[in-house]
């Protein structure tokens, strides 16, 4: 189906995410060729197929800003499974990609997978050999030899980090990822495992080829060091303080929120007793910190951190923590595309961009829960279902 028109009662379009009523879209060769503000006044050429979604709402295809293909947090012992062999992890990755696409996620930003599974899957998806979101990949996530990172590999010293950064770049990654802290910190002091020298080596390598950097960072001194070193995007920020919020905003950095690891009790009870108890104790503190970051007006994306098919729920959590629905929707569409460096090609319904859409039963600008009601998905003009 190379050329056709789709229409709906409401289409949330353009970078401003404006609601258009009784509108339509001309799709040709996988791209949006034209937006019709009033489809009823358009003379449709003969033999042009028209797909009418009636009272449904069409939004841009959703973007998961923090994902791991082989990490499936829906499974028991999902962290331990990151020690599985390459074949097992690849099989799992192929399944999670299909699941995410079915939930309306047409693009996914991968924050590290072992064996370069994300790089391989990106190529395979682009060539049409596997189904799933278009991928933005970081290859091997880099952690310290004594630090956190189930999907990362251990490194020690600036030159070790530099070596893997260069290997990642040689493999064709889109950005570089490091791990600074633990996820949830059940101690008064927030451990930070990378030195400024190690961080700066990664940032230098990324800048040398004009790609960005991201850091798994809950807060504490590690967050300050990330800013000092020049990290572009901070992931999680569960313990961010108000002075840090002000600094992040002043320095115009991005943050990506992944609230389920603090708020989703079903997920927490899959952890070890020690980690579970620590997370439950920290929930109130984390909610206060995240609410403060949202109130502080930081630019943000939203991710699942491997809780596949859960992006809509993550968005609902962020809404519940105080974000406006329009900002939440931007955090999984146009702003998410900006974080991915893909806003010229996707992230909003605009002429010249990819025909990536999710069709919903309801308007997420009125009720963010509508993101859970996906009735159809279109990726690059192909109707998935």
mmCIF file with all atom_site columns, N, CA, C and O in Angstrom, residues 180-181 190 192 199 215 217-229 231 234-241 243-245 247-248 253 255:
data_model
loop_
_atom_site.group_PDB
_atom_site.id
_atom_site.type_symbol
_atom_site.label_atom_id
_atom_site.label_alt_id
_atom_site.label_comp_id
_atom_site.label_asym_id
_atom_site.label_entity_id
_atom_site.label_seq_id
_atom_site.pdbx_PDB_ins_code
_atom_site.Cartn_x
_atom_site.Cartn_y
_atom_site.Cartn_z
_atom_site.occupancy
_atom_site.B_iso_or_equiv
_atom_site.pdbx_formal_charge
_atom_site.auth_seq_id
_atom_site.auth_comp_id
_atom_site.auth_asym_id
_atom_site.auth_atom_id
_atom_site.pdbx_PDB_model_num
ATOM 1   N N  . UNK A 1 180 ? 26.819 5.080  36.422 1.00 0.00 ? 180 UNK A N  1
ATOM 2   C CA . UNK A 1 180 ? 27.506 5.791  37.502 1.00 0.00 ? 180 UNK A CA 1
ATOM 3   C C  . UNK A 1 180 ? 27.128 5.274  38.890 1.00 0.00 ? 180 UNK A C  1
ATOM 4   O O  . UNK A 1 180 ? 27.982 5.084  39.744 1.00 0.00 ? 180 UNK A O  1
ATOM 5   N N  . UNK A 1 181 ? 25.846 5.034  39.140 1.00 0.00 ? 181 UNK A N  1
ATOM 6   C CA . UNK A 1 181 ? 25.361 4.691  40.478 1.00 0.00 ? 181 UNK A CA 1
ATOM 7   C C  . UNK A 1 181 ? 24.579 3.385  40.452 1.00 0.00 ? 181 UNK A C  1
ATOM 8   O O  . UNK A 1 181 ? 24.380 2.781  39.398 1.00 0.00 ? 181 UNK A O  1
ATOM 9   N N  . UNK A 1 190 ? 24.953 7.940  48.520 1.00 0.00 ? 190 UNK A N  1
ATOM 10  C CA . UNK A 1 190 ? 24.727 7.412  47.165 1.00 0.00 ? 190 UNK A CA 1
ATOM 11  C C  . UNK A 1 190 ? 26.077 7.102  46.539 1.00 0.00 ? 190 UNK A C  1
ATOM 12  O O  . UNK A 1 190 ? 26.845 8.010  46.205 1.00 0.00 ? 190 UNK A O  1
ATOM 13  N N  . UNK A 1 192 ? 28.991 6.331  44.022 1.00 0.00 ? 192 UNK A N  1
ATOM 14  C CA . UNK A 1 192 ? 29.260 6.655  42.623 1.00 0.00 ? 192 UNK A CA 1
ATOM 15  C C  . UNK A 1 192 ? 30.570 5.984  42.234 1.00 0.00 ? 192 UNK A C  1
ATOM 16  O O  . UNK A 1 192 ? 31.558 6.059  42.943 1.00 0.00 ? 192 UNK A O  1
ATOM 17  N N  . UNK A 1 199 ? 34.727 9.431  33.043 1.00 0.00 ? 199 UNK A N  1
ATOM 18  C CA . UNK A 1 199 ? 33.600 10.061 32.356 1.00 0.00 ? 199 UNK A CA 1
ATOM 19  C C  . UNK A 1 199 ? 34.067 10.926 31.195 1.00 0.00 ? 199 UNK A C  1
ATOM 20  O O  . UNK A 1 199 ? 33.504 10.878 30.094 1.00 0.00 ? 199 UNK A O  1
ATOM 21  N N  . UNK A 1 215 ? 24.038 8.634  30.891 1.00 0.00 ? 215 UNK A N  1
ATOM 22  C CA . UNK A 1 215 ? 24.559 7.990  32.090 1.00 0.00 ? 215 UNK A CA 1
ATOM 23  C C  . UNK A 1 215 ? 23.438 7.542  33.004 1.00 0.00 ? 215 UNK A C  1
ATOM 24  O O  . UNK A 1 215 ? 22.548 8.322  33.336 1.00 0.00 ? 215 UNK A O  1
ATOM 25  N N  . UNK A 1 217 ? 22.220 7.257  36.275 1.00 0.00 ? 217 UNK A N  1
ATOM 26  C CA . UNK A 1 217 ? 22.632 8.047  37.428 1.00 0.00 ? 217 UNK A CA 1
ATOM 27  C C  . UNK A 1 217 ? 21.429 8.392  38.294 1.00 0.00 ? 217 UNK A C  1
ATOM 28  O O  . UNK A 1 217 ? 20.539 9.118  37.869 1.00 0.00 ? 217 UNK A O  1
ATOM 29  N N  . UNK A 1 218 ? 21.406 7.876  39.524 1.00 0.00 ? 218 UNK A N  1
ATOM 30  C CA . UNK A 1 218 ? 20.287 8.137  40.423 1.00 0.00 ? 218 UNK A CA 1
ATOM 31  C C  . UNK A 1 218 ? 20.388 9.499  41.095 1.00 0.00 ? 218 UNK A C  1
ATOM 32  O O  . UNK A 1 218 ? 19.380 10.145 41.373 1.00 0.00 ? 218 UNK A O  1
ATOM 33  N N  . UNK A 1 219 ? 21.606 9.944  41.410 1.00 0.00 ? 219 UNK A N  1
ATOM 34  C CA . UNK A 1 219 ? 21.767 11.225 42.086 1.00 0.00 ? 219 UNK A CA 1
ATOM 35  C C  . UNK A 1 219 ? 23.098 11.311 42.793 1.00 0.00 ? 219 UNK A C  1
ATOM 36  O O  . UNK A 1 219 ? 24.068 10.638 42.417 1.00 0.00 ? 219 UNK A O  1
ATOM 37  N N  . UNK A 1 220 ? 23.156 12.130 43.829 1.00 0.00 ? 220 UNK A N  1
ATOM 38  C CA . UNK A 1 220 ? 24.367 12.270 44.618 1.00 0.00 ? 220 UNK A CA 1
ATOM 39  C C  . UNK A 1 220 ? 25.504 12.938 43.864 1.00 0.00 ? 220 UNK A C  1
ATOM 40  O O  . UNK A 1 220 ? 25.303 13.605 42.840 1.00 0.00 ? 220 UNK A O  1
ATOM 41  N N  . UNK A 1 221 ? 26.726 12.742 44.376 1.00 0.00 ? 221 UNK A N  1
ATOM 42  C CA . UNK A 1 221 ? 27.907 13.332 43.755 1.00 0.00 ? 221 UNK A CA 1
ATOM 43  C C  . UNK A 1 221 ? 28.085 12.860 42.324 1.00 0.00 ? 221 UNK A C  1
ATOM 44  O O  . UNK A 1 221 ? 28.584 13.594 41.462 1.00 0.00 ? 221 UNK A O  1
ATOM 45  N N  . UNK A 1 222 ? 27.659 11.629 42.057 1.00 0.00 ? 222 UNK A N  1
ATOM 46  C CA . UNK A 1 222 ? 27.778 11.106 40.705 1.00 0.00 ? 222 UNK A CA 1
ATOM 47  C C  . UNK A 1 222 ? 27.030 11.954 39.693 1.00 0.00 ? 222 UNK A C  1
ATOM 48  O O  . UNK A 1 222 ? 27.502 12.132 38.562 1.00 0.00 ? 222 UNK A O  1
ATOM 49  N N  . UNK A 1 223 ? 25.864 12.473 40.066 1.00 0.00 ? 223 UNK A N  1
ATOM 50  C CA . UNK A 1 223 ? 25.097 13.312 39.152 1.00 0.00 ? 223 UNK A CA 1
ATOM 51  C C  . UNK A 1 223 ? 25.847 14.611 38.865 1.00 0.00 ? 223 UNK A C  1
ATOM 52  O O  . UNK A 1 223 ? 25.943 15.056 37.713 1.00 0.00 ? 223 UNK A O  1
ATOM 53  N N  . UNK A 1 224 ? 26.411 15.206 39.922 1.00 0.00 ? 224 UNK A N  1
ATOM 54  C CA . UNK A 1 224 ? 27.196 16.429 39.725 1.00 0.00 ? 224 UNK A CA 1
ATOM 55  C C  . UNK A 1 224 ? 28.396 16.174 38.819 1.00 0.00 ? 224 UNK A C  1
ATOM 56  O O  . UNK A 1 224 ? 28.717 16.988 37.949 1.00 0.00 ? 224 UNK A O  1
ATOM 57  N N  . UNK A 1 225 ? 29.045 15.026 39.005 1.00 0.00 ? 225 UNK A N  1
ATOM 58  C CA . UNK A 1 225 ? 30.203 14.702 38.177 1.00 0.00 ? 225 UNK A CA 1
ATOM 59  C C  . UNK A 1 225 ? 29.808 14.510 36.715 1.00 0.00 ? 225 UNK A C  1
ATOM 60  O O  . UNK A 1 225 ? 30.558 14.884 35.799 1.00 0.00 ? 225 UNK A O  1
ATOM 61  N N  . UNK A 1 226 ? 28.644 13.928 36.481 1.00 0.00 ? 226 UNK A N  1
ATOM 62  C CA . UNK A 1 226 ? 28.159 13.763 35.111 1.00 0.00 ? 226 UNK A CA 1
ATOM 63  C C  . UNK A 1 226 ? 27.992 15.120 34.427 1.00 0.00 ? 226 UNK A C  1
ATOM 64  O O  . UNK A 1 226 ? 28.374 15.301 33.258 1.00 0.00 ? 226 UNK A O  1
ATOM 65  N N  . UNK A 1 227 ? 27.433 16.076 35.146 1.00 0.00 ? 227 UNK A N  1
ATOM 66  C CA . UNK A 1 227 ? 27.252 17.410 34.585 1.00 0.00 ? 227 UNK A CA 1
ATOM 67  C C  . UNK A 1 227 ? 28.604 18.068 34.320 1.00 0.00 ? 227 UNK A C  1
ATOM 68  O O  . UNK A 1 227 ? 28.816 18.690 33.274 1.00 0.00 ? 227 UNK A O  1
ATOM 69  N N  . UNK A 1 228 ? 29.516 17.919 35.266 1.00 0.00 ? 228 UNK A N  1
ATOM 70  C CA . UNK A 1 228 ? 30.842 18.513 35.110 1.00 0.00 ? 228 UNK A CA 1
ATOM 71  C C  . UNK A 1 228 ? 31.575 17.923 33.909 1.00 0.00 ? 228 UNK A C  1
ATOM 72  O O  . UNK A 1 228 ? 32.249 18.641 33.155 1.00 0.00 ? 228 UNK A O  1
ATOM 73  N N  . UNK A 1 229 ? 31.422 16.622 33.706 1.00 0.00 ? 229 UNK A N  1
ATOM 74  C CA . UNK A 1 229 ? 32.117 15.948 32.612 1.00 0.00 ? 229 UNK A CA 1
ATOM 75  C C  . UNK A 1 229 ? 31.483 16.224 31.255 1.00 0.00 ? 229 UNK A C  1
ATOM 76  O O  . UNK A 1 229 ? 32.115 16.017 30.219 1.00 0.00 ? 229 UNK A O  1
ATOM 77  N N  . UNK A 1 231 ? 28.154 14.996 30.322 1.00 0.00 ? 231 UNK A N  1
ATOM 78  C CA . UNK A 1 231 ? 27.173 13.988 29.903 1.00 0.00 ? 231 UNK A CA 1
ATOM 79  C C  . UNK A 1 231 ? 25.906 14.689 29.412 1.00 0.00 ? 231 UNK A C  1
ATOM 80  O O  . UNK A 1 231 ? 25.402 15.618 30.051 1.00 0.00 ? 231 UNK A O  1
ATOM 81  N N  . UNK A 1 234 ? 20.813 12.386 31.498 1.00 0.00 ? 234 UNK A N  1
ATOM 82  C CA . UNK A 1 234 ? 20.854 11.674 32.772 1.00 0.00 ? 234 UNK A CA 1
ATOM 83  C C  . UNK A 1 234 ? 19.653 10.744 32.863 1.00 0.00 ? 234 UNK A C  1
ATOM 84  O O  . UNK A 1 234 ? 18.503 11.180 32.725 1.00 0.00 ? 234 UNK A O  1
ATOM 85  N N  . UNK A 1 235 ? 19.921 9.456  33.103 1.00 0.00 ? 235 UNK A N  1
ATOM 86  C CA . UNK A 1 235 ? 18.864 8.446  33.150 1.00 0.00 ? 235 UNK A CA 1
ATOM 87  C C  . UNK A 1 235 ? 18.469 8.155  34.599 1.00 0.00 ? 235 UNK A C  1
ATOM 88  O O  . UNK A 1 235 ? 19.323 7.981  35.451 1.00 0.00 ? 235 UNK A O  1
ATOM 89  N N  . UNK A 1 236 ? 17.187 8.130  34.867 1.00 0.00 ? 236 UNK A N  1
ATOM 90  C CA . UNK A 1 236 ? 16.569 7.752  36.147 1.00 0.00 ? 236 UNK A CA 1
ATOM 91  C C  . UNK A 1 236 ? 16.419 8.926  37.121 1.00 0.00 ? 236 UNK A C  1
ATOM 92  O O  . UNK A 1 236 ? 15.320 9.227  37.543 1.00 0.00 ? 236 UNK A O  1
ATOM 93  N N  . UNK A 1 237 ? 17.490 9.531  37.568 1.00 0.00 ? 237 UNK A N  1
ATOM 94  C CA . UNK A 1 237 ? 17.528 10.681 38.513 1.00 0.00 ? 237 UNK A CA 1
ATOM 95  C C  . UNK A 1 237 ? 16.570 10.525 39.700 1.00 0.00 ? 237 UNK A C  1
ATOM 96  O O  . UNK A 1 237 ? 15.909 11.482 40.100 1.00 0.00 ? 237 UNK A O  1
ATOM 97  N N  . UNK A 1 238 ? 16.530 9.358  40.301 1.00 0.00 ? 238 UNK A N  1
ATOM 98  C CA . UNK A 1 238 ? 15.595 9.096  41.398 1.00 0.00 ? 238 UNK A CA 1
ATOM 99  C C  . UNK A 1 238 ? 15.842 9.987  42.620 1.00 0.00 ? 238 UNK A C  1
ATOM 100 O O  . UNK A 1 238 ? 14.919 10.261 43.385 1.00 0.00 ? 238 UNK A O  1
ATOM 101 N N  . UNK A 1 239 ? 17.084 10.403 42.828 1.00 0.00 ? 239 UNK A N  1
ATOM 102 C CA . UNK A 1 239 ? 17.427 11.159 44.034 1.00 0.00 ? 239 UNK A CA 1
ATOM 103 C C  . UNK A 1 239 ? 17.903 12.572 43.715 1.00 0.00 ? 239 UNK A C  1
ATOM 104 O O  . UNK A 1 239 ? 18.637 13.168 44.501 1.00 0.00 ? 239 UNK A O  1
ATOM 105 N N  . UNK A 1 240 ? 17.495 13.123 42.615 1.00 0.00 ? 240 UNK A N  1
ATOM 106 C CA . UNK A 1 240 ? 17.935 14.455 42.233 1.00 0.00 ? 240 UNK A CA 1
ATOM 107 C C  . UNK A 1 240 ? 17.436 15.490 43.243 1.00 0.00 ? 240 UNK A C  1
ATOM 108 O O  . UNK A 1 240 ? 16.280 15.466 43.667 1.00 0.00 ? 240 UNK A O  1
ATOM 109 N N  . UNK A 1 241 ? 18.321 16.390 43.645 1.00 0.00 ? 241 UNK A N  1
ATOM 110 C CA . UNK A 1 241 ? 17.973 17.432 44.617 1.00 0.00 ? 241 UNK A CA 1
ATOM 111 C C  . UNK A 1 241 ? 17.566 18.709 43.894 1.00 0.00 ? 241 UNK A C  1
ATOM 112 O O  . UNK A 1 241 ? 17.811 18.874 42.694 1.00 0.00 ? 241 UNK A O  1
ATOM 113 N N  . UNK A 1 243 ? 18.867 21.802 44.176 1.00 0.00 ? 243 UNK A N  1
ATOM 114 C CA . UNK A 1 243 ? 20.016 22.485 43.554 1.00 0.00 ? 243 UNK A CA 1
ATOM 115 C C  . UNK A 1 243 ? 20.470 21.794 42.265 1.00 0.00 ? 243 UNK A C  1
ATOM 116 O O  . UNK A 1 243 ? 20.869 22.471 41.306 1.00 0.00 ? 243 UNK A O  1
ATOM 117 N N  . UNK A 1 244 ? 20.398 20.472 42.230 1.00 0.00 ? 244 UNK A N  1
ATOM 118 C CA . UNK A 1 244 ? 20.771 19.759 41.008 1.00 0.00 ? 244 UNK A CA 1
ATOM 119 C C  . UNK A 1 244 ? 19.760 19.998 39.892 1.00 0.00 ? 244 UNK A C  1
ATOM 120 O O  . UNK A 1 244 ? 20.136 20.130 38.722 1.00 0.00 ? 244 UNK A O  1
ATOM 121 N N  . UNK A 1 245 ? 18.476 20.073 40.237 1.00 0.00 ? 245 UNK A N  1
ATOM 122 C CA . UNK A 1 245 ? 17.449 20.397 39.247 1.00 0.00 ? 245 UNK A CA 1
ATOM 123 C C  . UNK A 1 245 ? 17.770 21.738 38.594 1.00 0.00 ? 245 UNK A C  1
ATOM 124 O O  . UNK A 1 245 ? 17.727 21.895 37.362 1.00 0.00 ? 245 UNK A O  1
ATOM 125 N N  . UNK A 1 247 ? 20.644 23.193 38.371 1.00 0.00 ? 247 UNK A N  1
ATOM 126 C CA . UNK A 1 247 ? 21.853 23.105 37.552 1.00 0.00 ? 247 UNK A CA 1
ATOM 127 C C  . UNK A 1 247 ? 21.580 22.402 36.231 1.00 0.00 ? 247 UNK A C  1
ATOM 128 O O  . UNK A 1 247 ? 22.061 22.838 35.171 1.00 0.00 ? 247 UNK A O  1
ATOM 129 N N  . UNK A 1 248 ? 20.826 21.311 36.274 1.00 0.00 ? 248 UNK A N  1
ATOM 130 C CA . UNK A 1 248 ? 20.482 20.589 35.047 1.00 0.00 ? 248 UNK A CA 1
ATOM 131 C C  . UNK A 1 248 ? 19.733 21.510 34.083 1.00 0.00 ? 248 UNK A C  1
ATOM 132 O O  . UNK A 1 248 ? 20.003 21.536 32.870 1.00 0.00 ? 248 UNK A O  1
ATOM 133 N N  . UNK A 1 253 ? 20.446 20.236 30.025 1.00 0.00 ? 253 UNK A N  1
ATOM 134 C CA . UNK A 1 253 ? 20.613 18.793 29.799 1.00 0.00 ? 253 UNK A CA 1
ATOM 135 C C  . UNK A 1 253 ? 19.240 18.105 29.798 1.00 0.00 ? 253 UNK A C  1
ATOM 136 O O  . UNK A 1 253 ? 18.266 18.614 30.337 1.00 0.00 ? 253 UNK A O  1
ATOM 137 N N  . UNK A 1 255 ? 16.839 14.744 30.873 1.00 0.00 ? 255 UNK A N  1
ATOM 138 C CA . UNK A 1 255 ? 16.699 13.629 31.804 1.00 0.00 ? 255 UNK A CA 1
ATOM 139 C C  . UNK A 1 255 ? 15.684 12.655 31.215 1.00 0.00 ? 255 UNK A C  1
ATOM 140 O O  . UNK A 1 255 ? 14.817 13.040 30.436 1.00 0.00 ? 255 UNK A O  1
#
